[in-house]
Amino acid sequence: ADRVVVRGGAGTGKTMFAIDEAFRYARSGKTVFLTCYTKALGTWMAELVGDEEKITAQSFHAYLHRIVSDRDRLYEIPPEASDDDRMELFLPRIACDAIIESEDLLEAFDVLIIDEAQDLLLDTYREAFDALLAGGLSDGCWRMFLDPNQNLFTGMNRDVVDELRRTANFTPYILSENCRNTAKIATFAAQGAGLRTDKVETPGPDVEKSFCRDSEEMRRKASRYIKRLLSEGIPCQDIVVLSPRVLERSCLASGLEEDVPATLEDRGGSTRSDRTIDYATVGSFKGLERPFVVLVDIDELEGGPGRLNLYVGATRARVQLGAFLDSRLEETWSDAVQQHVERMWEDEQLDG
């Protein structure tokens, strides 16, 4: 099929399938644009692609920024524009105009592959994709890999999805087996997000969940948890601390406790060492993974953003998860666990 939408939960292998598809088309001589929303994931995919000249791998906004910058049109973005308007309105529209005006860029790619596509289904983005892809989205060759449960950046416009259904005649596929997380991590994430648990067969240790009265207690408990991991021989590079907040607003803004033999640094910082542990926002780390994840600053579960942050953050862990939540969420969490049990029981009855 020329046009395919692959839907799957966290850990079902969407990113690896996307990269495999990019290489498959490149080997057949096709030019491929492999893209995503987050800068970190785009950088990681580019590293995997290496020097394969048929594949352009970059986050979507970084690619659009390069187009606009190369053509000296950044001045067209109003300096007073909000970050959201810059990303969702001005940058894609100015880039789209530049693409249409350029013989080199118009329909430059034979194949479009979008990972984490739920973040890039806005109308302004669609126009840019249409211009870049030979045949456009209606008649061109493309693959979209998505998980609606990870719509953290609210980039999924139902009108765009409906238009693709009407005009593109795409083939849907579903990935249902979680290949990344252990069963206990997957269950924890599903409980907090109000979802059913995907099929998972990997055993693993219990999720270390802790409720904390205030930011100081959370800092203390998270520090002790990290200290224990390090004492067990876990290398710093296998650990990442994730939060819905930037480091300056986190419970760990002042760093780990002094007796922890490691320091925190924003992911991608310039003072890396083997005693440095990465810190990242949940959103910036979406699409990536680590063996050990320490999830902090979880103080909301009732609304969509709170559940999304917990789900996305928790499912970055391959081996073990430590989760530190505000104590005000204890009753909410108990209700969520009970509701998850009821959902899974209903599924078993239907399957039986």
CSV table of C-alpha atoms in Angstrom, one decimal:
chain,number,residue,atom,x,y,z
A,1,ALA,CA,0.0,0.0,0.0
A,2,ASP,CA,1.3,3.5,-0.8
A,3,ARG,CA,-0.3,5.2,2.1
A,4,VAL,CA,-0.4,3.6,5.6
A,5,VAL,CA,-1.3,4.6,9.1
A,6,VAL,CA,0.2,2.4,11.8
A,7,ARG,CA,-1.4,2.8,15.2
A,8,GLY,CA,0.2,1.4,18.4
A,9,GLY,CA,0.7,2.2,22.0
A,10,ALA,CA,4.0,3.1,23.7
A,11,GLY,CA,6.7,0.5,23.2
A,12,THR,CA,5.1,-1.3,20.3
A,13,GLY,CA,8.0,-0.6,17.9
A,14,LYS,CA,6.6,2.3,15.9
A,15,THR,CA,9.9,4.2,15.7
A,16,MET,CA,11.9,1.2,14.6
A,17,PHE,CA,9.4,0.3,12.0
A,18,ALA,CA,9.5,3.9,10.7
A,19,ILE,CA,13.3,3.7,10.4
A,20,ASP,CA,13.2,0.3,8.8
A,21,GLU,CA,10.7,1.6,6.2
A,22,ALA,CA,13.0,4.6,5.5
A,23,PHE,CA,15.9,2.3,4.7
A,24,ARG,CA,13.8,0.0,2.7
A,25,TYR,CA,12.7,2.8,0.4
A,26,ALA,CA,16.2,4.3,0.2
A,27,ARG,CA,17.6,1.0,-0.9
A,28,SER,CA,15.1,1.0,-3.8
A,29,GLY,CA,16.4,4.5,-4.9
A,30,LYS,CA,13.6,6.6,-3.4
A,31,THR,CA,14.3,9.9,-1.6
A,32,VAL,CA,12.8,9.8,1.9
A,33,PHE,CA,11.9,12.4,4.5
A,34,LEU,CA,11.9,10.8,7.9
A,35,THR,CA,10.5,13.2,10.5
A,36,CYS,CA,8.9,13.7,13.9
A,37,TYR,CA,7.9,16.4,16.3
A,38,THR,CA,10.6,16.4,19.1
A,39,LYS,CA,14.1,17.6,18.4
A,40,ALA,CA,15.7,14.9,20.5
A,41,LEU,CA,14.0,12.1,18.6
A,42,GLY,CA,14.9,13.7,15.3
A,43,THR,CA,18.5,13.9,16.3
A,44,TRP,CA,18.6,10.3,17.4
A,45,MET,CA,17.0,9.1,14.1
A,46,ALA,CA,19.5,11.2,12.1
A,47,GLU,CA,22.3,9.4,14.0
A,48,LEU,CA,20.9,6.0,13.1
A,49,VAL,CA,20.4,7.0,9.5
A,50,GLY,CA,24.1,8.1,9.3
A,51,ASP,CA,25.4,9.0,5.9
A,52,GLU,CA,22.5,7.4,3.9
A,53,GLU,CA,22.2,10.1,1.3
A,54,LYS,CA,18.7,9.1,0.2
A,55,ILE,CA,17.2,9.8,3.6
A,56,THR,CA,16.7,13.2,5.2
A,57,ALA,CA,16.1,12.6,8.9
A,58,GLN,CA,15.2,15.6,11.1
A,59,SER,CA,12.5,16.9,13.4
A,60,PHE,CA,9.8,18.7,11.4
A,61,HIS,CA,10.2,22.1,12.9
A,62,ALA,CA,14.0,22.0,12.6
A,63,TYR,CA,13.7,21.2,8.9
A,64,LEU,CA,11.2,24.0,8.4
A,65,HIS,CA,13.4,26.4,10.3
A,66,ARG,CA,16.3,25.5,8.1
A,67,ILE,CA,14.3,26.2,4.9
A,68,VAL,CA,13.1,29.6,6.2
A,69,SER,CA,16.6,30.5,7.5
A,70,ASP,CA,18.4,29.5,4.2
A,71,ARG,CA,16.1,31.8,2.3
A,72,ASP,CA,16.5,34.7,4.7
A,73,ARG,CA,12.8,34.8,5.6
A,74,LEU,CA,13.0,34.4,9.4
A,75,TYR,CA,12.2,38.2,9.6
A,76,GLU,CA,8.6,37.3,8.4
A,77,ILE,CA,7.9,35.7,11.8
A,78,PRO,CA,6.6,38.5,14.1
A,79,PRO,CA,8.9,38.9,17.1
A,80,GLU,CA,5.9,39.3,19.3
A,81,ALA,CA,4.4,35.9,18.3
A,82,SER,CA,3.9,33.4,21.0
A,83,ASP,CA,5.9,30.1,20.8
A,84,ASP,CA,2.8,28.2,19.8
A,85,ASP,CA,2.0,30.6,17.0
A,86,ARG,CA,5.6,30.5,15.8
A,87,MET,CA,5.6,26.7,15.7
A,88,GLU,CA,2.0,26.0,14.5
A,89,LEU,CA,1.2,29.0,12.3
A,90,PHE,CA,4.0,31.3,11.0
A,91,LEU,CA,6.9,28.8,10.6
A,92,PRO,CA,5.0,26.2,8.6
A,93,ARG,CA,3.2,28.8,6.4
A,94,ILE,CA,6.3,30.7,5.6
A,95,ALA,CA,8.2,27.5,4.9
A,96,CYS,CA,5.3,26.2,2.7
A,97,ASP,CA,5.5,29.3,0.6
A,98,ALA,CA,9.3,28.9,0.3
A,99,ILE,CA,8.8,25.2,-0.7
A,100,ILE,CA,6.3,26.1,-3.4
A,101,GLU,CA,8.5,28.8,-4.8
A,102,SER,CA,11.6,26.5,-5.0
A,103,GLU,CA,12.2,24.0,-7.8
A,104,ASP,CA,14.6,22.1,-5.4
A,105,LEU,CA,12.1,21.7,-2.6
A,106,LEU,CA,8.7,21.3,-4.3
A,107,GLU,CA,7.9,17.6,-4.3
A,108,ALA,CA,11.5,16.9,-3.3
A,109,PHE,CA,10.7,13.6,-1.6
A,110,ASP,CA,9.4,10.3,-3.0
A,111,VAL,CA,8.4,9.0,0.4
A,112,LEU,CA,7.3,10.7,3.6
A,113,ILE,CA,7.6,8.9,6.9
A,114,ILE,CA,6.3,10.5,10.1
A,115,ASP,CA,6.9,9.1,13.5
A,116,GLU,CA,4.8,10.3,16.5
A,117,ALA,CA,2.4,11.6,13.8
A,118,GLN,CA,-0.3,12.4,16.4
A,119,ASP,CA,1.8,15.6,17.1
A,120,LEU,CA,1.9,16.7,13.5
A,121,LEU,CA,-1.6,16.5,12.2
A,122,LEU,CA,-2.5,20.1,12.1
A,123,ASP,CA,-3.7,21.9,8.9
A,124,THR,CA,-0.7,24.1,8.6
A,125,TYR,CA,1.6,21.1,8.8
A,126,ARG,CA,-0.5,19.2,6.3
A,127,GLU,CA,0.1,22.0,3.7
A,128,ALA,CA,3.8,21.7,4.1
A,129,PHE,CA,3.8,17.9,3.9
A,130,ASP,CA,1.7,18.2,0.8
A,131,ALA,CA,4.2,20.5,-0.9
A,132,LEU,CA,7.2,18.4,0.0
A,133,LEU,CA,5.9,15.0,-1.1
A,134,ALA,CA,5.6,13.9,-4.7
A,135,GLY,CA,1.9,13.5,-5.3
A,136,GLY,CA,1.0,15.1,-2.1
A,137,LEU,CA,-0.7,13.4,0.8
A,138,SER,CA,-3.7,12.3,-1.4
A,139,ASP,CA,-1.7,10.5,-4.1
A,140,GLY,CA,1.9,10.2,-2.7
A,141,CYS,CA,3.6,7.5,-0.8
A,142,TRP,CA,3.7,7.9,3.0
A,143,ARG,CA,3.7,6.2,6.3
A,144,MET,CA,2.4,7.7,9.6
A,145,PHE,CA,3.1,6.0,12.9
A,146,LEU,CA,1.0,7.3,15.8
A,147,ASP,CA,-0.4,6.8,19.3
A,148,PRO,CA,-3.4,9.0,20.1
A,149,ASN,CA,-2.7,8.4,23.8
A,150,GLN,CA,0.6,10.3,23.4
A,151,ASN,CA,-1.0,13.5,21.9
A,152,LEU,CA,1.0,15.5,24.4
A,153,PHE,CA,1.4,18.6,22.2
A,154,THR,CA,-2.3,18.6,21.1
A,155,GLY,CA,-1.1,18.3,17.5
A,156,MET,CA,-3.9,16.0,16.3
A,157,ASN,CA,-6.7,17.9,14.4
A,158,ARG,CA,-9.6,15.6,13.8
A,159,ASP,CA,-10.5,17.5,10.6
A,160,VAL,CA,-7.1,16.7,9.1
A,161,VAL,CA,-7.5,13.0,10.1
A,162,ASP,CA,-11.0,13.0,8.5
A,163,GLU,CA,-9.7,14.6,5.3
A,164,LEU,CA,-7.0,12.0,5.0
A,165,ARG,CA,-9.6,9.3,5.4
A,166,ARG,CA,-11.6,10.8,2.5
A,167,THR,CA,-8.9,11.7,0.1
A,168,ALA,CA,-5.9,9.5,0.7
A,169,ASN,CA,-7.5,6.0,0.9
A,170,PHE,CA,-4.9,4.8,3.4
A,171,THR,CA,-4.5,1.3,4.8
A,172,PRO,CA,-4.6,1.1,8.7
A,173,TYR,CA,-2.5,-1.3,10.7
A,174,ILE,CA,-2.5,-1.8,14.5
A,175,LEU,CA,0.5,-2.8,16.7
A,176,SER,CA,-0.7,-4.3,19.9
A,177,GLU,CA,2.3,-5.9,21.6
A,178,ASN,CA,4.4,-3.8,23.9
A,179,CYS,CA,8.0,-4.8,23.2
A,180,ARG,CA,9.7,-2.1,25.4
A,181,ASN,CA,8.2,-2.1,28.9
A,182,THR,CA,7.9,-4.8,31.5
A,183,ALA,CA,4.4,-5.9,32.4
A,184,LYS,CA,4.5,-4.0,35.6
A,185,ILE,CA,5.6,-0.7,34.0
A,186,ALA,CA,3.0,-1.1,31.3
A,187,THR,CA,0.3,-1.7,33.9
A,188,PHE,CA,1.3,1.3,36.0
A,189,ALA,CA,1.2,3.6,33.0
A,190,ALA,CA,-2.2,2.2,31.9
A,191,GLN,CA,-3.6,2.6,35.4
A,192,GLY,CA,-2.6,6.3,35.7
A,193,ALA,CA,-3.7,7.2,32.2
A,194,GLY,CA,-7.1,5.4,32.3
A,195,LEU,CA,-6.2,2.9,29.6
A,196,ARG,CA,-6.2,-0.8,29.0
A,197,THR,CA,-2.9,-2.6,29.2
A,198,ASP,CA,-1.4,-3.7,25.9
A,199,LYS,CA,-0.2,-7.3,25.5
A,200,VAL,CA,3.1,-7.5,27.5
A,201,GLU,CA,5.1,-10.6,28.3
A,202,THR,CA,8.3,-9.2,29.7
A,203,PRO,CA,8.7,-9.7,33.5
A,204,GLY,CA,10.4,-7.2,35.7
A,205,PRO,CA,10.5,-5.6,39.2
A,206,ASP,CA,7.7,-3.7,40.8
A,207,VAL,CA,7.3,0.0,40.0
A,208,GLU,CA,8.6,1.9,43.0
A,209,LYS,CA,5.8,4.4,43.5
A,210,SER,CA,6.0,7.0,46.3
A,211,PHE,CA,3.6,9.7,47.4
A,212,CYS,CA,5.3,12.8,48.8
A,213,ARG,CA,3.9,15.6,51.0
A,214,ASP,CA,6.0,18.4,49.4
A,215,SER,CA,8.8,19.1,47.0
A,216,GLU,CA,11.5,18.6,49.6
A,217,GLU,CA,10.3,15.2,50.5
A,218,MET,CA,10.1,14.3,46.8
A,219,ARG,CA,13.7,15.5,46.3
A,220,ARG,CA,14.8,13.4,49.2
A,221,LYS,CA,13.0,10.3,48.1
A,222,ALA,CA,14.1,10.6,44.5
A,223,SER,CA,17.7,11.2,45.5
A,224,ARG,CA,17.7,8.1,47.7
A,225,TYR,CA,16.2,6.0,44.9
A,226,ILE,CA,18.9,7.2,42.5
A,227,LYS,CA,21.6,6.6,45.1
A,228,ARG,CA,20.4,3.1,45.5
A,229,LEU,CA,20.4,2.4,41.7
A,230,LEU,CA,24.0,3.7,41.6
A,231,SER,CA,25.1,1.5,44.5
A,232,GLU,CA,23.7,-1.5,42.6
A,233,GLY,CA,26.1,-0.7,39.8
A,234,ILE,CA,23.6,1.0,37.4
A,235,PRO,CA,25.7,3.4,35.2
A,236,CYS,CA,24.5,7.0,35.1
A,237,GLN,CA,24.0,6.9,31.3
A,238,ASP,CA,21.3,4.2,31.9
A,239,ILE,CA,19.2,6.5,34.0
A,240,VAL,CA,17.1,9.5,33.1
A,241,VAL,CA,15.0,11.8,35.3
A,242,LEU,CA,11.8,12.9,33.7
A,243,SER,CA,9.3,15.6,34.7
A,244,PRO,CA,6.5,17.6,33.2
A,245,ARG,CA,8.5,20.7,34.3
A,246,VAL,CA,11.7,22.2,33.2
A,247,LEU,CA,14.5,21.7,35.7
A,248,GLU,CA,14.3,25.2,37.2
A,249,ARG,CA,10.7,24.5,38.3
A,250,SER,CA,11.2,20.9,39.4
A,251,CYS,CA,11.5,19.5,42.9
A,252,LEU,CA,15.1,18.8,41.8
A,253,ALA,CA,15.9,22.4,40.9
A,254,SER,CA,18.6,22.5,43.6
A,255,GLY,CA,20.0,19.2,42.4
A,256,LEU,CA,20.2,15.8,44.0
A,257,GLU,CA,21.1,15.5,47.7
A,258,GLU,CA,24.8,15.9,48.5
A,259,ASP,CA,25.4,12.3,49.3
A,260,VAL,CA,24.4,11.1,45.8
A,261,PRO,CA,27.6,10.4,43.8
A,262,ALA,CA,26.2,12.0,40.7
A,263,THR,CA,24.9,15.3,39.4
A,264,LEU,CA,21.9,16.2,37.3
A,265,GLU,CA,22.1,18.1,34.0
A,266,ASP,CA,19.6,19.0,31.3
A,267,ARG,CA,19.8,16.5,28.5
A,268,GLY,CA,22.2,17.7,25.8
A,269,GLY,CA,24.2,19.8,28.2
A,270,SER,CA,27.8,20.7,27.6
A,271,THR,CA,29.4,19.3,30.8
A,272,ARG,CA,28.7,15.6,30.3
A,273,SER,CA,30.6,13.0,32.4
A,274,ASP,CA,30.2,9.5,33.6
A,275,ARG,CA,28.9,10.9,36.9
A,276,THR,CA,26.1,12.9,35.2
A,277,ILE,CA,22.5,11.9,35.0
A,278,ASP,CA,20.3,13.3,32.3
A,279,TYR,CA,17.2,15.4,33.2
A,280,ALA,CA,14.6,16.1,30.6
A,281,THR,CA,11.0,17.1,30.3
A,282,VAL,CA,8.6,14.3,29.4
A,283,GLY,CA,7.7,16.1,26.2
A,284,SER,CA,11.3,16.5,25.0
A,285,PHE,CA,12.0,12.8,25.7
A,286,LYS,CA,9.0,11.5,23.9
A,287,GLY,CA,9.8,8.7,21.4
A,288,LEU,CA,13.0,7.8,23.3
A,289,GLU,CA,13.8,5.3,26.1
A,290,ARG,CA,16.2,4.4,28.9
A,291,PRO,CA,16.6,1.3,31.0
A,292,PHE,CA,15.9,3.2,34.2
A,293,VAL,CA,13.5,6.2,34.5
A,294,VAL,CA,12.9,8.4,37.5
A,295,LEU,CA,9.6,10.2,37.1
A,296,VAL,CA,9.1,13.2,39.4
A,297,ASP,CA,6.7,16.2,39.9
A,298,ILE,CA,3.6,14.3,39.1
A,299,ASP,CA,0.9,16.4,40.8
A,300,GLU,CA,-2.1,16.0,38.4
A,301,LEU,CA,-4.0,13.0,37.2
A,302,GLU,CA,-7.6,14.3,36.7
A,303,GLY,CA,-7.0,16.2,33.5
A,304,GLY,CA,-5.7,15.2,30.1
A,305,PRO,CA,-2.2,16.8,30.4
A,306,GLY,CA,-1.5,15.1,33.8
A,307,ARG,CA,-2.5,11.7,32.6
A,308,LEU,CA,-0.5,12.1,29.3
A,309,ASN,CA,2.6,13.2,31.2
A,310,LEU,CA,2.4,10.1,33.4
A,311,TYR,CA,1.7,7.7,30.6
A,312,VAL,CA,4.4,9.1,28.3
A,313,GLY,CA,7.0,9.4,31.1
A,314,ALA,CA,6.4,6.0,32.6
A,315,THR,CA,6.6,4.2,29.2
A,316,ARG,CA,10.1,5.5,28.5
A,317,ALA,CA,11.4,2.9,31.0
A,318,ARG,CA,12.6,-0.5,29.7
A,319,VAL,CA,13.7,-2.1,33.0
A,320,GLN,CA,12.6,-0.3,36.1
A,321,LEU,CA,10.6,2.8,37.0
A,322,GLY,CA,10.6,5.0,40.1
A,323,ALA,CA,7.6,7.3,40.2
A,324,PHE,CA,7.2,10.1,42.7
A,325,LEU,CA,3.7,11.7,43.1
A,326,ASP,CA,2.1,14.4,45.1
A,327,SER,CA,0.4,12.9,48.2
A,328,ARG,CA,-2.8,14.6,47.3
A,329,LEU,CA,-3.2,12.1,44.5
A,330,GLU,CA,-3.4,9.0,46.7
A,331,GLU,CA,-7.2,8.7,46.6
A,332,THR,CA,-7.2,9.5,42.9
A,333,TRP,CA,-4.6,6.8,42.3
A,334,SER,CA,-6.6,4.2,44.2
A,335,ASP,CA,-9.7,5.0,42.1
A,336,ALA,CA,-7.7,4.7,38.9
A,337,VAL,CA,-6.3,1.3,39.9
A,338,GLN,CA,-9.8,0.0,40.7
A,339,GLN,CA,-11.1,1.4,37.4
A,340,HIS,CA,-8.3,-0.3,35.5
A,341,VAL,CA,-9.1,-3.6,37.2
A,342,GLU,CA,-12.7,-3.3,36.1
A,343,ARG,CA,-11.7,-2.4,32.5
A,344,MET,CA,-9.4,-5.4,32.3
A,345,TRP,CA,-12.0,-7.7,33.8
A,346,GLU,CA,-14.6,-6.5,31.2
A,347,ASP,CA,-12.1,-7.3,28.4
A,348,GLU,CA,-11.5,-10.8,29.8
A,349,GLN,CA,-15.3,-11.5,29.8
A,350,LEU,CA,-15.6,-10.3,26.2
A,351,ASP,CA,-12.6,-12.5,25.2
A,352,GLY,CA,-14.0,-15.4,27.0
